[in-house]
Short mmCIF file of C-alpha atoms in Angstrom, two decimals:
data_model
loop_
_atom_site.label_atom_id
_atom_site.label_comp_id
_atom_site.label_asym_id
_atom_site.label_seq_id
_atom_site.Cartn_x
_atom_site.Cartn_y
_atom_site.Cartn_z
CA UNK A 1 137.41 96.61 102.83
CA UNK A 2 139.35 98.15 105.81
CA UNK A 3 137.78 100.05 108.46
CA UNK A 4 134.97 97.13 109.07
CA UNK A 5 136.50 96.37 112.65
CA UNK A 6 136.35 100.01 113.71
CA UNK A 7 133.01 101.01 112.61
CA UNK A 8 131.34 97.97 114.11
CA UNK A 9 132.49 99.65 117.56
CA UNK A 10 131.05 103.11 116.81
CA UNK A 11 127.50 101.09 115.42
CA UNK A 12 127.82 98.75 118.99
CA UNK A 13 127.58 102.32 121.04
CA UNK A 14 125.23 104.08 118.36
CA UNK A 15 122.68 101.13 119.10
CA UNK A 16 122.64 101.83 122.96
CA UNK A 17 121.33 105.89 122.26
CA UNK A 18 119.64 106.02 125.65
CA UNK A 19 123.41 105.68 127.22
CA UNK A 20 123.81 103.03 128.53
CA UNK A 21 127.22 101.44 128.99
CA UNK A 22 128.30 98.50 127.10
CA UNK A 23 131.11 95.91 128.22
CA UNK A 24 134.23 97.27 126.80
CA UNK A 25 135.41 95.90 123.66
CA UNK A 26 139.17 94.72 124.19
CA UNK A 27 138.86 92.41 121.23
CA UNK A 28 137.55 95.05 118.70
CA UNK A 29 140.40 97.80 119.92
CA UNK A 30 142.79 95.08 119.27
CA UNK A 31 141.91 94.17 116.00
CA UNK A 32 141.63 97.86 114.93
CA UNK A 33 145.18 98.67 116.31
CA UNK A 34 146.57 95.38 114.18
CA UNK A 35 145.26 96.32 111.26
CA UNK A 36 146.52 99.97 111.43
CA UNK A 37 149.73 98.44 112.40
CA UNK A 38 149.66 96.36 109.19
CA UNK A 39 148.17 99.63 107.20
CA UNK A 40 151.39 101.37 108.49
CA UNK A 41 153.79 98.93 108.07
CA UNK A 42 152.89 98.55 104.35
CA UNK A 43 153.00 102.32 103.68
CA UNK A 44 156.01 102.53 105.07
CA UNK A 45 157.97 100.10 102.81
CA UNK A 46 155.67 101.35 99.86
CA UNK A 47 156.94 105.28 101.00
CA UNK A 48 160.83 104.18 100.72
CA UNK A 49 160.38 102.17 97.60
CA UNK A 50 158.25 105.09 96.41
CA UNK A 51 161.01 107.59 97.07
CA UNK A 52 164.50 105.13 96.62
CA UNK A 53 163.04 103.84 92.58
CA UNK A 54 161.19 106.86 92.44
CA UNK A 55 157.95 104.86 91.58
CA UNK A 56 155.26 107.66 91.91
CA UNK A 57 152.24 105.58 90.76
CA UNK A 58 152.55 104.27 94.15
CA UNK A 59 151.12 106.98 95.73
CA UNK A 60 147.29 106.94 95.13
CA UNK A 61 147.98 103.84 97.55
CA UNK A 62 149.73 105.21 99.78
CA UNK A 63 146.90 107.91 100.31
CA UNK A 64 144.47 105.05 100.38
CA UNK A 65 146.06 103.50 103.23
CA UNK A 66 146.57 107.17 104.74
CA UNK A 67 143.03 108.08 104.71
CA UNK A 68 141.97 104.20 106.35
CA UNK A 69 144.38 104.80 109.02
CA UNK A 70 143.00 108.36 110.16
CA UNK A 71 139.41 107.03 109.49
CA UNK A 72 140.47 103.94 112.12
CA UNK A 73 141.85 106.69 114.30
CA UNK A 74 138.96 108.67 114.05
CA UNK A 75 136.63 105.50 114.72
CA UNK A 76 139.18 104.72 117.99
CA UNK A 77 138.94 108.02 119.21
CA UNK A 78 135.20 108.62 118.91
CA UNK A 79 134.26 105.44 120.41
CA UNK A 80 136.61 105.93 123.67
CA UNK A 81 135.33 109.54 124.55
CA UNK A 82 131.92 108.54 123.67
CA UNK A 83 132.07 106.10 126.37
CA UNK A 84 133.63 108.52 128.80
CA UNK A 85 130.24 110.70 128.19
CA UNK A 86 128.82 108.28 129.63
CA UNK A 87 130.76 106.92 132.29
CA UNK A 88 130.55 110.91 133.26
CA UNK A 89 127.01 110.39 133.20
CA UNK A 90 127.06 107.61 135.59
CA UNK A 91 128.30 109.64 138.32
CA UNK A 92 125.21 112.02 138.15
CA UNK A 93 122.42 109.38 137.86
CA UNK A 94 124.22 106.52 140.13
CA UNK A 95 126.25 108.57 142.69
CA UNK A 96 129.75 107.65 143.68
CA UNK A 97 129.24 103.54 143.99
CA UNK A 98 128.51 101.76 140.82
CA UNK A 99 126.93 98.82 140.66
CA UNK A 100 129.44 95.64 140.18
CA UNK A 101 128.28 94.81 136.87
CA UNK A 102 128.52 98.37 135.55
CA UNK A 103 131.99 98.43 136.98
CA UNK A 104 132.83 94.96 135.20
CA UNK A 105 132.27 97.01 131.79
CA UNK A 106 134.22 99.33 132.17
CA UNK A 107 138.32 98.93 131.32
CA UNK A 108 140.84 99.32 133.77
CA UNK A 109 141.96 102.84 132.21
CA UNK A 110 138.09 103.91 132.48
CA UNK A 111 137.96 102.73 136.23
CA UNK A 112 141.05 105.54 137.04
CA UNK A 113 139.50 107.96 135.13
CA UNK A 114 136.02 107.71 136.46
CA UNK A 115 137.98 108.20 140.36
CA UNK A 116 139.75 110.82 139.16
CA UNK A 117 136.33 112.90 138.18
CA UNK A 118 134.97 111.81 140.95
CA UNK A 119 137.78 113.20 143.35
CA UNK A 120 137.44 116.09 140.79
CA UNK A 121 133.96 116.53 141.53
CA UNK A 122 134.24 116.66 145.16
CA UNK A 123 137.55 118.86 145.44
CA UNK A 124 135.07 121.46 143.73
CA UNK A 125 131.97 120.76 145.53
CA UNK A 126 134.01 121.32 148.92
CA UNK A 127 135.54 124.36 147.57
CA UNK A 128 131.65 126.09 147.23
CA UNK A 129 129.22 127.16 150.24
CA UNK A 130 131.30 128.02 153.14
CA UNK A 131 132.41 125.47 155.37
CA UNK A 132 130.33 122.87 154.97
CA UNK A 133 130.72 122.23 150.72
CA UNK A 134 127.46 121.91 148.49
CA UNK A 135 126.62 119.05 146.97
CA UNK A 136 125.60 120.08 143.50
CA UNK A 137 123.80 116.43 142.29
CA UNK A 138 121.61 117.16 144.99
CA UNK A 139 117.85 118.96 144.27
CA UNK A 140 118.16 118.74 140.60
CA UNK A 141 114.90 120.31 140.60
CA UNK A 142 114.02 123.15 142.74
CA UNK A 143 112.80 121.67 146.32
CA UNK A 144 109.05 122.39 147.21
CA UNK A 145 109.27 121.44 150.75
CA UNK A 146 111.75 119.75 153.26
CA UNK A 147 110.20 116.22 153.90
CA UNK A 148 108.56 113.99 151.13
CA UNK A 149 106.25 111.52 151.17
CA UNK A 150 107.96 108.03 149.40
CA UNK A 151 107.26 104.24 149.18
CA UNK A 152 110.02 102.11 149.20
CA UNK A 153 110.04 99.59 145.88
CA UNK A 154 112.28 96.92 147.47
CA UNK A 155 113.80 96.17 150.63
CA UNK A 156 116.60 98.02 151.39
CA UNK A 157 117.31 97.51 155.18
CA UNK A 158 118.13 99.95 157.63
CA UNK A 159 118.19 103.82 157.12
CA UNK A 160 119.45 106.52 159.53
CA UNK A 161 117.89 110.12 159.45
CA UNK A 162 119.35 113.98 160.43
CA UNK A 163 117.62 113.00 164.70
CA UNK A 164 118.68 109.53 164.75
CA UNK A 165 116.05 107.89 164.18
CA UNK A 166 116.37 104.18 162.43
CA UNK A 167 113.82 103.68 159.71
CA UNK A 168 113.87 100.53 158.37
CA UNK A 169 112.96 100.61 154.44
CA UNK A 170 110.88 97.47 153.50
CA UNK A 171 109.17 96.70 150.52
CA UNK A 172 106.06 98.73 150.00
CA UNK A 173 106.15 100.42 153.14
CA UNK A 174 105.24 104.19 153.09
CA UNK A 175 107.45 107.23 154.99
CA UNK A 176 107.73 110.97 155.18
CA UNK A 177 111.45 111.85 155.40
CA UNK A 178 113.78 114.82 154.19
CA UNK A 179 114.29 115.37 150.89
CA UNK A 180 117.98 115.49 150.86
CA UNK A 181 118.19 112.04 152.44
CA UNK A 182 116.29 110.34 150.00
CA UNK A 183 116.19 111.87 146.57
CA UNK A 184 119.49 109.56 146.08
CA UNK A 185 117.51 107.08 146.84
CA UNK A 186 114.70 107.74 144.36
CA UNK A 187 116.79 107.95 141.67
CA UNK A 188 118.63 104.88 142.21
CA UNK A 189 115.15 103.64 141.87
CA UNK A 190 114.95 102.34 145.85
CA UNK A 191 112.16 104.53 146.78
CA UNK A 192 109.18 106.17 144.75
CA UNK A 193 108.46 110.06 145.10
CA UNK A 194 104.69 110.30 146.30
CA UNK A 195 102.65 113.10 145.07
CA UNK A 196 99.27 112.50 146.51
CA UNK B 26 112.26 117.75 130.96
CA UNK B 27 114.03 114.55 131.55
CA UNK B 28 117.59 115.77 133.24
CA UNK B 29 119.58 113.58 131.05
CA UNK B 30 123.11 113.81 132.32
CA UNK B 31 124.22 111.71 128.64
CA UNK B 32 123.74 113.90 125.95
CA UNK B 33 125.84 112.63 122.86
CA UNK B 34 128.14 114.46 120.90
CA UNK B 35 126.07 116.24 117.97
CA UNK B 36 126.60 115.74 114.13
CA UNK B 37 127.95 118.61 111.95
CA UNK B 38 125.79 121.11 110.58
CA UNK B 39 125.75 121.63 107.13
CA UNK B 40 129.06 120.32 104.80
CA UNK B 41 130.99 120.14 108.42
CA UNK B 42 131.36 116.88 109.80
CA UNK B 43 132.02 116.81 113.66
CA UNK B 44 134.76 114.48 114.25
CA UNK B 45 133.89 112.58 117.57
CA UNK B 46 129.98 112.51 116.42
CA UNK B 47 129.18 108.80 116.11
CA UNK B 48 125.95 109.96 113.85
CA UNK B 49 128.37 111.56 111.20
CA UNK B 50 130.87 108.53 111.40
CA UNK B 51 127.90 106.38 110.69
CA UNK B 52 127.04 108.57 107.92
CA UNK B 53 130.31 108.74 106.68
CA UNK B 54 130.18 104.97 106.29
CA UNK B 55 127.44 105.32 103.64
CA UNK B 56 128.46 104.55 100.08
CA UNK B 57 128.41 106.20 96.80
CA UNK B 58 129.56 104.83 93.30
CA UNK B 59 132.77 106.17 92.25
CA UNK B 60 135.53 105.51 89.41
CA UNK B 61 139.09 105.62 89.55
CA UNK B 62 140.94 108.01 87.70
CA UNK B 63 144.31 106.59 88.09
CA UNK B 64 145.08 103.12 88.72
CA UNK B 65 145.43 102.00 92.61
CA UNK B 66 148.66 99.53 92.75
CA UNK B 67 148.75 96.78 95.26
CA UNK B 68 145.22 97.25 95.91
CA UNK B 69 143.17 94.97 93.81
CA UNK B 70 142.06 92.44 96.91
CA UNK B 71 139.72 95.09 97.88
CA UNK B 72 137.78 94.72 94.34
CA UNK B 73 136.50 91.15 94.51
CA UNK B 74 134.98 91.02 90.76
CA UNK B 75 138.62 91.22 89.07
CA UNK B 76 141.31 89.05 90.12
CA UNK B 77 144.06 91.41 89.73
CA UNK B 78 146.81 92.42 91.65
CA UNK B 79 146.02 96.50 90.87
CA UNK B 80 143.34 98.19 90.53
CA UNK B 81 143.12 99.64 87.57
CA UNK B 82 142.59 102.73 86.23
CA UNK B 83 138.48 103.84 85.13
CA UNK B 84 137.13 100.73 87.32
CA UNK B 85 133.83 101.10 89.16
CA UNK B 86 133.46 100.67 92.32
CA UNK B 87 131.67 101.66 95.57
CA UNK B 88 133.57 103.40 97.92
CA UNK B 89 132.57 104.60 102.10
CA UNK B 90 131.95 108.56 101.73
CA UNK B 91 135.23 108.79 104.41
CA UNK B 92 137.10 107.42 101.87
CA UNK B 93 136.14 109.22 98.70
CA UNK B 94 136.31 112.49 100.39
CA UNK B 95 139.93 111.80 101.70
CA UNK B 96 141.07 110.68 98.39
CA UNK B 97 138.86 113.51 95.73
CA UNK B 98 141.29 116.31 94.72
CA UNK B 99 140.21 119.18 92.49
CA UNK B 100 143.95 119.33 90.83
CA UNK B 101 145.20 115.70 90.77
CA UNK B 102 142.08 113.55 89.18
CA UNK B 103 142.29 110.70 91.47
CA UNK B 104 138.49 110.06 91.62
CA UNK B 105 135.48 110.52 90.18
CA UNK B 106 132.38 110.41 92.09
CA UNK B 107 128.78 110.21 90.74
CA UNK B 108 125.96 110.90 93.18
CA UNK B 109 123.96 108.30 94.41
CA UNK B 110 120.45 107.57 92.31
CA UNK B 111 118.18 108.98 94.81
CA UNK B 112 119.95 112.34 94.24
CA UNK B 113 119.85 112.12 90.27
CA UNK B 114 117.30 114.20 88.36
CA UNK B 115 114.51 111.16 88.43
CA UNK B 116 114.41 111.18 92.11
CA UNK B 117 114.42 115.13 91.91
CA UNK B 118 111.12 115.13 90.14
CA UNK B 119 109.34 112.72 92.47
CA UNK B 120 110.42 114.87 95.29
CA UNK B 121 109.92 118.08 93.85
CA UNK B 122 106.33 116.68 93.10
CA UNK B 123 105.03 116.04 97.09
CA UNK B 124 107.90 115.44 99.45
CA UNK B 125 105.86 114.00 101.87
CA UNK B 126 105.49 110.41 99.67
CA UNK B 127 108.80 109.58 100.60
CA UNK B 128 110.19 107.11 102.31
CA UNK B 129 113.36 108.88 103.61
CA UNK B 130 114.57 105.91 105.73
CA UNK B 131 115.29 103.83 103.01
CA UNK B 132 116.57 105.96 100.81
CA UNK B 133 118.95 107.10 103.38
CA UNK B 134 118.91 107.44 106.23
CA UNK B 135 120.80 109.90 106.10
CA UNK B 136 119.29 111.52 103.56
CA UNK B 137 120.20 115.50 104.26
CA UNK B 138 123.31 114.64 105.81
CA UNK B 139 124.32 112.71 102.53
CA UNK B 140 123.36 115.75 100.48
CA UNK B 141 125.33 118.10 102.09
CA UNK B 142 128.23 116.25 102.04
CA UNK B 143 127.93 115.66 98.17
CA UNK B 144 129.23 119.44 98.00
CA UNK B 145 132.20 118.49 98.44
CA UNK B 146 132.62 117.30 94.91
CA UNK B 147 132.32 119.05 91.86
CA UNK B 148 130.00 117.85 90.02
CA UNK B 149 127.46 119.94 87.36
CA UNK B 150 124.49 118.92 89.39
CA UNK B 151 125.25 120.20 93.01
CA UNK B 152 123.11 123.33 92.52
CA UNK B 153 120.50 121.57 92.41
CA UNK B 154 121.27 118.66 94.43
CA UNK B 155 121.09 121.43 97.06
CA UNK B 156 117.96 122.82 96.09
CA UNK B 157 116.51 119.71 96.41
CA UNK B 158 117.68 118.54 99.54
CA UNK B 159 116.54 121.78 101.09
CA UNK B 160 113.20 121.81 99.39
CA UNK B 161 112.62 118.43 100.72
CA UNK B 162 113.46 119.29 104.32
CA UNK B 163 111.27 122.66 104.41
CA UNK B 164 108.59 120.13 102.49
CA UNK B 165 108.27 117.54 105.36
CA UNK B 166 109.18 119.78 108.24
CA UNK B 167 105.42 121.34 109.05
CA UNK B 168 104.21 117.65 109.16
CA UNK B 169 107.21 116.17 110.97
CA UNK B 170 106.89 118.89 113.13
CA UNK B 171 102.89 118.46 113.58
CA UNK B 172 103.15 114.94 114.64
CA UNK B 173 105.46 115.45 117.17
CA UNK B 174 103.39 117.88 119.08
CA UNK B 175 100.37 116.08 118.82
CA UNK B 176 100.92 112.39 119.08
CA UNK B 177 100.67 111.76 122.52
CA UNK B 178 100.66 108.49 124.57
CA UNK B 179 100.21 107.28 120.97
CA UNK B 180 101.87 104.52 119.18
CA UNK B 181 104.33 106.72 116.75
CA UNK B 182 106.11 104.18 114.84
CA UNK B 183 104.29 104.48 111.79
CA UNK B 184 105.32 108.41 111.74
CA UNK B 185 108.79 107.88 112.40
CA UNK B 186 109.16 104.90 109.92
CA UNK B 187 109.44 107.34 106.48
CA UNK B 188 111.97 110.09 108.68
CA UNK B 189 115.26 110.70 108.13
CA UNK B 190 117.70 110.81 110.62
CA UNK B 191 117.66 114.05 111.53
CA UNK B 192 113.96 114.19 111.38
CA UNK B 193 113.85 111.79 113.51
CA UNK B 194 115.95 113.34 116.15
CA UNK B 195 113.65 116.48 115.53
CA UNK B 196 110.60 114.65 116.64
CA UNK B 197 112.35 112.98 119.59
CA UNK B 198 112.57 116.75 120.83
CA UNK B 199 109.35 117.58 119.75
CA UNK B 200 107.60 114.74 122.02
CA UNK B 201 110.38 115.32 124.58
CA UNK B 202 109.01 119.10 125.05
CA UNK B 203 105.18 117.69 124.70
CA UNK B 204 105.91 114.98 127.36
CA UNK B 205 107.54 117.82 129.51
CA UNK B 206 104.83 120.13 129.30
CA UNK B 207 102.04 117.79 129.92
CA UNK B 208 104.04 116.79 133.12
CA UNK B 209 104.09 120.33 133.62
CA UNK B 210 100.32 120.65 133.48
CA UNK B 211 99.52 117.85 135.83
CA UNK B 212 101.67 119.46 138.04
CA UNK B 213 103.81 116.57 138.10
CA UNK B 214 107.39 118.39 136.80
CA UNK B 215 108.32 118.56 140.77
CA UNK B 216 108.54 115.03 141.28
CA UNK B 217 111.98 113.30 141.46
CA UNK B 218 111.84 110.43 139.27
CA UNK B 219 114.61 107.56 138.94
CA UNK B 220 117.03 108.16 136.64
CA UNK B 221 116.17 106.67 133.21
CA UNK B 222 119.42 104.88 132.75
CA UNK B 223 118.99 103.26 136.01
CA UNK B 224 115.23 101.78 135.25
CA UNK B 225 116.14 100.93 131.37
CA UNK B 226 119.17 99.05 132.87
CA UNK B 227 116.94 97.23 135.25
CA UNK B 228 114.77 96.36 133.05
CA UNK B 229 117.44 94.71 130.53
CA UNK B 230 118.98 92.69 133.76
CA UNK B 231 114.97 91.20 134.48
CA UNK B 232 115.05 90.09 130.59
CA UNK B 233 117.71 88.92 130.79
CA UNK B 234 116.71 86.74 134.12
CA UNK B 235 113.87 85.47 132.21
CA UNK B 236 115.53 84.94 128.89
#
């Protein structure tokens, strides 16, 4: 049957609900776009001998083939802006450096876009609060106090805070530092947020 | 609540597919027994039992719900499409009887979504193909609904294993708003936690390290 190509991309992303990102499939695009090639190529001499020997039992096929490519299109289409949901998504939980591997799934198309919404992002961000910009992916939730106790969950070297002051962030040691500074941090999953 | 910045696109309500919603493309997929009504030239590689070069007209065969909705006319018989057994009159009973017996999973899984979209034909039975399907739903829905509020820290597989797809999304919101509120409760919502796609994708790199 046609269409088996396409929807095996849509099931690949349907597996991964929780959003995570899956190495793009070149392979599985390519095969789709052949076979809709194909699908076009034979409607189209199937349409002019259709139309030149006036042959109209050959349209039921023709329709077929119609409604396989729009269901490939469809497929194509759902599966790309699917995965820019989430590459969107990556911005908010990762901040504006990915990871190397997360970068090596996306495709080079994906890589502009995800700088463009980044520059995006930050055109707009500058444009609110004054002078100074706001950054909106900060204090998700509604700050209870300026400094927070957290432990660090791996070593992450040397971190500089508002006075100067060098901290340096080792595995399982404890600190009380602004929340702005860290809650990055936290949910990159470099520090833990302390509630004692 | 988790602050989920993924949030996919939703299915179509009712007959209305959404067209970038990889649930209803998935659904779409499912198939339902159908017979030609005019013969297919050209064609007859997709129909592996007869070694033809057509497909002829008044054969059988199974076709994706994409494709018999794209080719079903109500002027020019193309198509003919029967529902699927779990929607005849024999499955009506049982589920008329107690709803709650059923294993929706495997008769679907998209059970409702299926339903719905069997509107689309004409066929003498969709009156109460509809009835049915909506019987069925406000059947399950007080215990669907029950479990999810209650089951908590609990292993919930066996009462998700009988739900249909969109029960099952229903009771991933209904322990989603449990989970929330408890976390409320302990006085715990206030706490900055690390983002769930970056943990789940840690924890897929470590098994894969050990693998």
């Amino acid at each position: 049957m046609f269409c088996e190509k396409a929807i095996e991309l849509v099931r690949e992303l349907h597996r991964m609900g929780d959003g995570q990102l899956p190495a793009f499939n070149e392979d599985g695009i390519r095969q789709v776009l052949e076979e809709m090639k194909a699908l076009y190529q034979q409607n189209q001499s199937d349409v002019n001998e259709a139309k030149s020997e006036g042959r109209s039992e050959l349209i039921p096929t023709i329709k077929f083939r119609h409604c396989c490519l729009c269901r490939n299109q469809r497929c194509i289409a759902a599966y790309l802006y699917d995965r820019l949901l989430r590459i969107r998504a990556l911005r908010w939980e990762y901040g504006s450096v990915l990871p190397t591997a997360i970068r090596f799934h996306m495709c080079a198309e994906e890589v502009e876009w995800f700088n463009q919404y980044k520059k995006s992002l930050a055109t707009y961000m500058r444009s609110l609060g004054g002078e100074e910009g706001l950054d909106i992916t900060q204090d998700v939730k509604p700050p209870k106090s300026l400094y927070i106790e957290v432990r660090c969950l791996k070593d992450h070297g040397e971190f500089e805070i508002d006075d100067g002051t060098v901290i340096l962030l080792k595995k399982n040691s404890q600190h009380f530092l602004p929340r702005w500074k860290c809650e990055q941090l936290i949910r990159q999953g470099v520090l833990e947020h302390v509630i004692s | 609540m988790e602050t989920q910045s993924y949030t996919p696109v939703p299915p179509g309500v009712g007959m209305e597919e959404n067209f970038l919603s990889l649930d209803d493309i998935l659904l779409s997929h499912e198939r339902l027994p159908c017979r030609t009504e005019s013969a297919f030239p050209r064609l007859g590689f997709l129909e592996k039992s007869a070694d033809t070069r057509d497909i002829p007209e008044g054969t059988k065969m199974e076709m994706p719900l994409w494709l018999a909705k794209g080719l079903y006319e109500r002027k020019r018989r193309t198509l003919s499409v029967d529902p699927p057994k779990t929607y005849r009159q024999g499955w009506r009973t049982v589920l008329g009887a107690d709803p709650n017996v059923v294993d929706l999973h495997k008769m679907g899984p998209y059970f409702y979504g299926m339903g719905s979209q069997l509107l689309h034909f004409d066929s003498p039975e969709n009156a109460e193909i509809a009835q049915t399907v909506l019987q069925t739903f406000i059947g399950r829905f007080r215990r669907t609904m029950d479990a999810s509020q209650n089951a908590l820290d609990a292993d919930t597989s066996a009462l998700v294993a009988p739900l249909d797809a969109l029960e099952r999304a229903l009771f991933r919101a209904g322990q989603a708003g449990l989970a929330a509120y408890q976390r409320w409760e302990g006085g715990a919502s206030g706490r900055i936690e690390a983002s769930g796609l970056v943990v789940n994708y840690r924890k897929r790199k470590l098994g894969e390290l050990q693998a």
